[in-house]
Short mmCIF file of C-alpha atoms in Angstrom, two decimals:
data_model
loop_
_atom_site.label_atom_id
_atom_site.label_comp_id
_atom_site.label_asym_id
_atom_site.label_seq_id
_atom_site.Cartn_x
_atom_site.Cartn_y
_atom_site.Cartn_z
CA UNK T 1 77.99 102.82 92.93
CA UNK T 2 81.15 100.00 93.05
CA UNK T 3 80.30 99.39 88.66
CA UNK T 4 80.01 103.19 88.02
CA UNK T 5 83.21 103.55 90.18
CA UNK T 6 84.79 100.48 87.94
CA UNK T 7 84.33 102.13 84.71
CA UNK T 8 86.10 105.41 86.60
CA UNK T 9 88.97 103.65 87.44
CA UNK T 10 89.62 102.34 83.72
CA UNK T 11 88.88 105.05 82.27
CA UNK T 12 91.56 106.89 84.35
CA UNK T 13 94.36 104.54 84.05
CA UNK T 14 93.18 103.31 80.88
CA UNK T 15 96.67 104.72 78.79
CA UNK T 16 99.22 103.83 81.67
CA UNK T 17 99.96 99.93 79.37
CA UNK T 18 103.76 99.98 80.75
CA UNK T 19 102.45 98.05 83.45
CA UNK T 20 99.76 96.16 86.13
CA UNK T 21 97.63 97.53 88.18
CA UNK T 22 98.60 96.63 92.09
CA UNK T 23 97.16 98.72 95.11
CA UNK T 24 95.13 102.11 93.67
CA UNK T 25 93.12 103.89 95.46
CA UNK T 26 90.51 106.12 94.09
CA UNK T 27 90.20 109.08 97.31
CA UNK T 28 91.83 111.49 99.10
CA UNK T 29 94.78 110.62 102.32
CA UNK T 30 93.67 111.07 105.48
CA UNK T 31 96.39 112.71 108.56
CA UNK T 32 96.09 110.85 111.94
CA UNK T 33 98.76 110.92 114.74
CA UNK T 34 97.93 106.87 114.83
CA UNK T 35 101.82 106.33 117.04
CA UNK T 36 101.38 108.62 119.46
CA UNK T 37 104.68 111.07 118.76
CA UNK T 38 102.72 114.13 117.70
CA UNK T 39 103.51 113.55 113.86
CA UNK T 40 100.21 112.42 111.29
CA UNK T 41 100.66 109.16 109.34
CA UNK T 42 99.20 109.37 106.52
CA UNK T 43 96.20 107.42 105.76
CA UNK T 44 95.37 105.73 101.54
CA UNK T 45 92.49 103.12 101.23
CA UNK T 46 92.57 101.47 97.90
CA UNK T 47 90.31 99.08 95.98
CA UNK T 48 92.09 96.40 96.82
CA UNK T 49 90.31 96.31 100.97
CA UNK T 50 93.68 98.14 102.26
CA UNK T 51 94.63 100.82 104.84
CA UNK T 52 98.49 101.94 104.23
CA UNK T 53 100.11 104.23 106.94
CA UNK T 54 102.62 106.37 105.19
CA UNK T 55 104.84 108.71 107.97
CA UNK T 56 105.18 112.44 107.17
CA UNK T 57 108.34 111.82 104.73
CA UNK T 58 106.13 109.26 102.80
CA UNK T 59 107.89 106.18 103.96
CA UNK T 60 105.52 103.41 104.06
CA UNK T 61 105.10 102.67 107.78
CA UNK T 62 104.80 99.25 108.95
CA UNK T 63 104.01 97.89 112.49
CA UNK T 64 101.21 96.36 114.31
CA UNK T 65 98.51 95.14 112.22
CA UNK T 66 99.26 98.67 109.25
CA UNK T 67 98.76 97.85 106.59
CA UNK T 68 94.97 96.89 107.52
CA UNK T 69 93.45 95.04 105.36
CA UNK T 70 89.63 94.36 105.54
CA UNK T 71 87.69 91.64 103.02
CA UNK T 72 85.92 94.49 101.21
CA UNK T 73 86.40 97.42 98.38
CA UNK T 74 87.35 100.65 99.68
CA UNK T 75 86.54 103.55 98.15
CA UNK T 76 86.42 106.83 100.27
CA UNK T 77 88.65 108.17 103.01
CA UNK T 78 88.72 107.32 106.68
CA UNK T 79 86.98 109.52 108.88
CA UNK T 80 88.42 109.63 112.89
CA UNK T 81 86.37 110.73 116.34
CA UNK T 82 88.33 110.47 119.91
CA UNK T 83 87.15 107.89 123.11
CA UNK T 84 87.15 109.92 127.00
CA UNK T 85 90.92 109.23 127.02
CA UNK T 86 91.74 110.83 123.48
CA UNK T 87 92.49 107.79 121.90
CA UNK T 88 91.11 107.54 117.44
CA UNK T 89 88.74 105.55 116.68
CA UNK T 90 89.26 105.29 112.80
CA UNK T 91 85.38 104.83 110.92
CA UNK T 92 86.22 102.99 107.55
CA UNK T 93 83.31 102.16 104.81
CA UNK T 94 83.69 99.52 102.61
CA UNK T 95 82.45 99.66 98.62
CA UNK T 96 80.40 96.20 99.74
CA UNK T 97 78.22 98.17 102.69
CA UNK T 98 80.09 97.43 105.33
CA UNK T 99 81.64 99.85 107.73
CA UNK T 100 84.38 99.07 110.44
CA UNK T 101 85.98 100.71 113.32
CA UNK T 102 89.43 100.66 113.85
CA UNK T 103 91.73 101.19 116.86
CA UNK T 104 96.00 103.41 116.59
CA UNK T 105 97.25 99.49 116.36
CA UNK T 106 94.81 98.77 112.99
CA UNK T 107 92.79 95.97 115.01
CA UNK T 108 88.58 96.06 113.82
CA UNK T 109 86.60 96.70 116.83
CA UNK T 110 83.31 97.01 115.70
CA UNK T 111 82.10 96.23 112.25
CA UNK T 112 78.52 96.98 110.91
CA UNK T 113 76.93 95.27 107.08
CA UNK T 114 74.16 97.86 106.08
CA UNK T 115 74.05 95.39 103.09
CA UNK T 116 74.56 97.72 100.11
CA UNK T 117 76.76 98.56 97.74
CA UNK T 118 77.84 102.50 98.58
CA UNK T 119 81.09 105.14 97.88
CA UNK T 120 80.08 107.71 100.45
CA UNK T 121 82.00 109.45 102.47
CA UNK T 122 81.88 109.26 106.25
CA UNK T 123 80.86 112.58 108.55
CA UNK T 124 81.68 113.11 112.38
CA UNK T 125 79.53 115.31 114.90
CA UNK T 126 77.77 114.27 118.31
CA UNK T 127 74.57 113.31 116.18
CA UNK T 128 72.87 111.73 119.68
CA UNK T 129 73.77 115.07 122.27
CA UNK T 130 75.67 112.77 124.23
CA UNK T 131 78.40 114.94 124.04
CA UNK T 132 80.53 112.32 122.13
CA UNK T 133 81.69 112.31 117.61
CA UNK T 134 79.19 109.52 116.26
CA UNK T 135 79.80 108.56 112.56
CA UNK T 136 77.33 109.03 110.21
CA UNK T 137 77.15 108.02 106.05
CA UNK T 138 74.66 107.36 103.70
CA UNK T 139 73.71 104.10 101.52
CA UNK T 140 72.57 103.78 98.11
CA UNK T 141 69.53 102.36 99.83
CA UNK T 142 68.37 104.71 101.24
CA UNK T 143 69.11 104.77 104.43
CA UNK T 144 71.16 107.13 106.95
CA UNK T 145 72.81 105.36 109.63
CA UNK T 146 74.88 106.96 112.69
CA UNK T 147 77.08 104.58 114.65
CA UNK T 148 78.32 105.67 118.00
CA UNK T 149 82.26 104.70 118.64
CA UNK T 150 81.04 102.42 121.43
CA UNK T 151 77.88 100.96 121.34
CA UNK T 152 77.60 100.50 117.43
CA UNK T 153 74.16 101.66 115.60
CA UNK T 154 71.94 104.15 117.14
CA UNK T 155 69.88 105.27 114.31
CA UNK T 156 69.24 103.89 110.36
CA UNK T 157 66.35 105.89 109.02
CA UNK T 158 65.08 105.37 105.58
CA UNK T 159 64.43 108.06 103.44
CA UNK T 160 63.53 108.45 99.35
CA UNK T 161 66.98 109.03 98.20
CA UNK T 162 70.85 108.48 99.12
CA UNK T 163 72.86 110.09 100.49
CA UNK T 164 76.65 110.60 99.49
CA UNK T 165 76.89 113.91 101.07
CA UNK T 166 78.32 115.41 104.72
CA UNK T 167 76.28 115.27 107.55
CA UNK T 168 76.21 118.17 109.90
CA UNK T 169 75.37 118.10 113.75
CA UNK T 170 74.66 122.33 114.66
CA UNK T 171 72.59 123.53 116.66
CA UNK T 172 70.91 125.62 113.99
CA UNK T 173 67.52 126.72 116.03
CA UNK T 174 70.46 127.85 119.24
CA UNK T 175 68.30 126.32 121.55
CA UNK T 176 71.42 124.48 123.35
CA UNK T 177 71.04 121.08 121.43
CA UNK T 178 72.82 120.14 118.52
CA UNK T 179 70.34 119.23 114.81
CA UNK T 180 71.73 116.67 112.46
CA UNK T 181 71.06 118.82 108.43
CA UNK T 182 71.33 116.68 105.73
CA UNK T 183 70.85 115.99 102.46
CA UNK T 184 69.26 113.33 100.31
CA UNK T 185 71.27 113.03 96.01
CA UNK T 186 67.48 115.11 95.23
CA UNK T 187 68.10 118.19 96.89
CA UNK T 188 66.03 117.53 99.31
CA UNK T 189 67.28 118.99 102.88
CA UNK T 190 66.46 117.19 106.23
CA UNK T 191 66.79 118.18 109.76
CA UNK T 192 66.60 116.23 112.35
CA UNK T 193 65.45 117.37 116.21
CA UNK T 194 67.02 115.45 119.30
CA UNK T 195 66.61 111.86 117.13
CA UNK T 196 62.86 112.61 115.34
CA UNK T 197 62.26 114.63 111.43
CA UNK T 198 61.04 117.21 111.68
CA UNK T 199 60.77 119.80 108.35
CA UNK T 200 59.48 122.72 110.48
CA UNK T 201 63.24 124.64 110.02
CA UNK T 202 63.48 123.49 106.87
CA UNK T 203 61.27 124.56 103.74
CA UNK T 204 60.41 123.35 100.73
CA UNK T 205 63.96 123.16 98.74
CA UNK T 206 63.91 122.44 95.05
CA UNK T 207 64.83 119.57 93.18
CA UNK T 208 67.57 119.09 91.41
CA UNK T 209 70.73 116.90 92.01
CA UNK T 210 73.14 117.90 95.37
CA UNK T 211 76.30 118.46 93.24
CA UNK T 212 78.38 120.15 96.62
CA UNK T 213 79.13 119.77 100.23
CA UNK T 214 76.59 121.39 102.46
CA UNK T 215 77.82 124.28 103.45
CA UNK T 216 77.42 125.85 107.08
CA UNK T 217 78.53 128.71 108.87
CA UNK T 218 79.02 132.81 108.45
CA UNK T 219 77.61 133.59 104.87
CA UNK T 220 76.99 137.36 104.87
CA UNK T 221 79.35 138.66 107.57
CA UNK T 222 75.97 139.50 110.34
CA UNK T 223 77.19 136.51 112.94
CA UNK T 224 74.53 134.70 112.02
CA UNK T 225 74.20 131.06 110.30
CA UNK T 226 73.18 129.97 106.98
CA UNK T 227 73.05 127.21 105.26
CA UNK T 228 74.59 126.72 102.25
CA UNK T 229 74.62 124.22 99.28
CA UNK T 230 74.15 124.00 95.20
CA UNK T 231 72.14 121.46 92.96
CA UNK T 232 71.54 120.46 89.34
CA UNK T 233 68.27 121.17 87.95
CA UNK T 234 66.92 119.18 84.53
CA UNK T 235 68.87 121.83 81.95
CA UNK T 236 71.99 120.54 84.20
CA UNK T 237 72.69 124.06 85.09
CA UNK T 238 73.85 124.70 89.07
CA UNK T 239 71.78 126.50 91.22
CA UNK T 240 73.50 127.51 94.66
CA UNK T 241 70.86 128.22 97.64
CA UNK T 242 71.16 129.88 101.20
CA UNK T 243 68.91 129.22 104.08
CA UNK T 244 68.91 131.37 106.63
CA UNK T 245 67.91 130.22 111.16
CA UNK T 246 64.37 131.28 110.23
CA UNK T 247 64.02 129.43 107.15
CA UNK T 248 63.70 131.32 104.65
CA UNK T 249 65.31 130.51 101.42
CA UNK T 250 66.76 132.15 98.83
CA UNK T 251 68.43 130.76 95.39
CA UNK T 252 71.39 132.74 94.81
CA UNK T 253 72.15 132.29 91.51
CA UNK T 254 71.15 130.46 88.85
CA UNK T 255 74.06 129.78 86.49
CA UNK T 256 73.55 130.19 83.06
CA UNK T 257 76.13 127.73 81.89
CA UNK T 258 77.09 124.00 82.33
CA UNK T 259 80.20 123.67 85.09
CA UNK T 260 82.72 121.67 84.63
CA UNK T 261 84.04 121.38 88.17
CA UNK T 262 82.71 121.79 91.90
CA UNK T 263 81.40 124.68 93.13
CA UNK T 264 83.96 125.83 95.95
CA UNK T 265 82.47 128.24 98.82
CA UNK T 266 85.14 130.81 100.60
CA UNK T 267 85.48 133.79 101.04
CA UNK T 268 88.12 134.66 97.89
CA UNK T 269 87.71 138.30 98.88
CA UNK T 270 88.95 139.09 102.10
CA UNK T 271 85.06 141.37 102.73
CA UNK T 272 82.72 138.88 105.13
CA UNK T 273 81.20 137.32 103.01
CA UNK T 274 80.53 133.84 101.32
CA UNK T 275 82.13 133.57 97.76
CA UNK T 276 81.59 130.61 95.41
CA UNK T 277 84.02 130.10 92.53
CA UNK T 278 83.99 126.96 89.42
CA UNK T 279 84.98 126.58 86.58
CA UNK T 280 82.71 125.97 82.89
CA UNK T 281 83.44 123.79 80.15
CA UNK T 282 84.44 126.00 77.91
CA UNK T 283 87.95 126.41 80.64
CA UNK T 284 86.51 129.52 82.27
CA UNK T 285 86.86 130.72 86.06
CA UNK T 286 84.29 132.36 87.23
CA UNK T 287 84.21 134.16 90.68
CA UNK T 288 80.65 134.95 92.11
CA UNK T 289 81.33 137.83 94.41
CA UNK T 290 78.25 137.34 97.54
CA UNK T 291 76.96 134.06 95.81
CA UNK T 292 75.52 136.14 93.36
CA UNK T 293 77.75 138.74 91.40
CA UNK T 294 80.58 138.11 88.23
CA UNK T 295 83.74 139.87 90.18
CA UNK T 296 85.66 142.14 88.06
CA UNK T 297 87.29 140.40 85.67
CA UNK T 298 85.54 137.57 85.34
CA UNK T 299 84.84 135.05 83.98
CA UNK T 300 88.52 134.09 83.11
CA UNK T 301 89.84 131.98 80.44
CA UNK T 302 92.69 129.44 82.48
CA UNK T 303 94.22 127.26 80.08
CA UNK T 304 95.29 124.78 83.46
CA UNK T 305 91.42 123.95 83.56
CA UNK T 306 91.42 122.03 80.16
CA UNK T 307 93.01 119.09 81.36
CA UNK T 308 91.44 119.25 85.25
CA UNK T 309 91.62 115.98 86.69
CA UNK T 310 89.29 115.78 90.97
CA UNK T 311 88.24 118.71 92.68
CA UNK T 312 89.34 122.25 92.99
CA UNK T 313 90.11 122.60 96.59
CA UNK T 314 91.57 126.33 98.77
CA UNK T 315 94.39 126.68 100.78
CA UNK T 316 95.49 130.45 101.43
CA UNK T 317 99.00 129.06 100.28
CA UNK T 318 100.58 132.71 100.25
CA UNK T 319 99.49 133.70 103.62
CA UNK T 320 98.17 137.35 102.36
CA UNK T 321 94.03 136.25 104.24
CA UNK T 322 92.66 134.87 100.47
CA UNK T 323 92.04 131.30 99.69
CA UNK T 324 94.09 130.36 95.87
CA UNK T 325 91.98 127.73 94.41
CA UNK T 326 94.06 124.47 93.89
CA UNK T 327 93.46 121.28 91.45
CA UNK T 328 95.33 118.73 89.92
CA UNK T 329 95.92 118.08 86.68
CA UNK T 330 96.34 114.15 84.41
CA UNK T 331 97.81 113.79 80.97
CA UNK T 332 100.44 112.04 79.04
CA UNK T 333 102.83 112.70 76.00
CA UNK T 334 104.54 110.85 74.40
CA UNK T 335 102.66 107.66 76.34
CA UNK T 336 104.13 109.05 79.09
CA UNK T 337 101.64 110.03 81.91
CA UNK T 338 101.96 113.25 83.82
CA UNK T 339 100.79 114.97 86.84
CA UNK T 340 101.10 118.70 87.65
CA UNK T 341 100.03 119.98 90.97
CA UNK T 342 98.21 124.25 90.22
CA UNK T 343 97.62 126.73 92.91
CA UNK T 344 95.84 129.90 91.56
CA UNK T 345 95.10 133.15 93.40
CA UNK T 346 91.82 134.91 92.69
CA UNK T 347 93.89 138.13 92.77
CA UNK T 348 97.49 137.46 91.74
CA UNK T 349 97.35 134.46 88.66
CA UNK T 350 99.80 131.43 89.26
CA UNK T 351 101.33 131.16 92.81
CA UNK T 352 105.50 131.26 92.61
CA UNK T 353 107.27 128.31 92.52
CA UNK T 354 103.42 126.82 90.24
CA UNK T 355 102.92 124.58 88.47
CA UNK T 356 104.31 121.71 90.78
CA UNK T 357 105.27 118.12 88.88
CA UNK T 358 104.06 115.20 90.80
CA UNK T 359 103.76 111.84 88.38
CA UNK T 360 100.34 110.52 87.65
CA UNK T 361 97.53 110.75 90.04
CA UNK T 362 94.30 110.30 90.52
CA UNK T 363 92.94 113.45 90.92
CA UNK T 364 93.18 113.46 94.94
CA UNK T 365 94.76 115.52 97.56
CA UNK T 366 94.20 116.99 101.37
CA UNK T 367 95.88 119.48 102.87
CA UNK T 368 97.39 119.05 106.94
CA UNK T 369 100.07 119.95 108.68
CA UNK T 370 101.91 116.64 108.64
CA UNK T 371 105.03 117.67 111.43
CA UNK T 372 103.40 119.81 114.06
CA UNK T 373 105.15 123.06 112.83
CA UNK T 374 102.07 125.14 112.00
CA UNK T 375 102.41 124.84 108.46
CA UNK T 376 100.48 123.15 106.17
CA UNK T 377 101.93 120.15 103.66
CA UNK T 378 99.47 119.46 100.20
CA UNK T 379 99.46 115.28 100.30
CA UNK T 380 98.45 113.96 97.06
CA UNK T 381 97.07 110.51 96.06
CA UNK T 382 100.13 109.21 93.67
CA UNK T 383 100.31 106.06 91.09
CA UNK T 384 103.78 105.21 91.04
CA UNK T 385 105.97 101.71 89.71
CA UNK T 386 107.49 99.51 92.81
CA UNK T 387 110.41 96.93 92.04
CA UNK T 388 107.92 94.52 90.44
CA UNK T 389 106.60 97.16 87.70
CA UNK T 390 103.31 97.10 89.31
CA UNK T 391 101.35 100.39 89.72
CA UNK T 392 100.19 100.87 93.00
CA UNK T 393 99.20 104.35 95.43
CA UNK T 394 102.22 106.27 97.26
CA UNK T 395 101.94 109.81 98.49
CA UNK T 396 103.96 112.85 97.29
CA UNK T 397 104.06 115.44 99.66
CA UNK T 398 104.68 118.88 99.42
CA UNK T 399 105.67 121.43 101.72
CA UNK T 400 104.48 125.43 102.08
CA UNK T 401 104.63 128.22 104.39
CA UNK T 402 101.23 128.01 104.21
CA UNK T 403 100.11 128.72 108.22
CA UNK T 404 97.19 126.86 110.30
CA UNK T 405 94.40 129.53 110.01
CA UNK T 406 93.61 130.86 114.00
CA UNK T 407 90.49 130.17 114.44
CA UNK T 408 90.94 125.93 114.03
CA UNK T 409 94.61 126.59 116.08
CA UNK T 410 91.51 127.96 118.89
CA UNK T 411 89.10 125.10 118.27
CA UNK T 412 92.33 122.34 118.65
CA UNK T 413 90.29 120.11 115.67
CA UNK T 414 92.04 120.77 112.66
CA UNK T 415 89.49 120.60 109.48
CA UNK T 416 89.37 119.18 106.66
CA UNK T 417 90.47 122.51 104.11
CA UNK T 418 87.45 122.09 101.09
#
């Protein structure tokens, strides 16, 4: 994994021959109020083992132990849980296999060595049903780890595939206790009930390479939860799979094209049912209403997809109740790099004021309400030259008039808008 990331790193920035790369990030930023002023800081991990913190105006936050320096290489964003007093515990996973927990001042309060190279994301949830959130992640040698915020590792389970996707903590069978659901990168779904593996809730699933995060929620508008995900089969085509509470599995769609983007799930037409959006290698955007049939007018040629870098994400940027798709571009003109942020409405086309020029970026961005005013910002990890002529990562902050969805405000917890 580390070798693959390194090759990607070289390929992505090979044309930046005007300077030398310094502290560069391959991950999206993570937002967290670390100093208790009710305004979020921006945390960005870098390949040289640092976690930089920036204020909501983009200025680097240098206080206590920030920026944190770890003896590792960091390729994924941190995650956070909170103790009983509301203090953040920041989880960081290094590419060399170590997991760290930091406090708000940047002190390392816990570390654990998995002895396995990895590039997995960190998930959070109540994985042991004790009423407190834990950390969960997988590693390349085929283990899933669960780590309590205070007592360390309480579970490590071997499986025949690595896990690099999200790990869910949900009450799947509605018995009052949460199950832990995850998938190996081979597409096999696992369910842990009360700390034990149980395959009774999930049938035998199609074989393939997992290609999306697991999506959990009401996909059909009937207020019953379903698990939705996609895999890449032997022909390199995508299949969208839905599993309901009874364990019934449906293959919703088999694509007759090869996806050039991630598959993005969401209710894009406002009918209360889950849809899917993806782009193909011919820069055609596909919009599958209800996860099955192409929406009228699709597939549609989108010229901006040609230089897409990173993943599609969704955000209701114009507050019409239906999310738009957002993505980043990278390229160069006359050996000068450029970067753009695209915001595209599936019904009305390009959003007014977009594309926005943001400079060279790593293809990753996040969405959050930084200043706690109820409006969302888009935070891009961008490359800038410092005063010494070295390329380093800095955040680019784009303010919008988009509101945080009401259901998120009611829950009292801001989610990662993927």
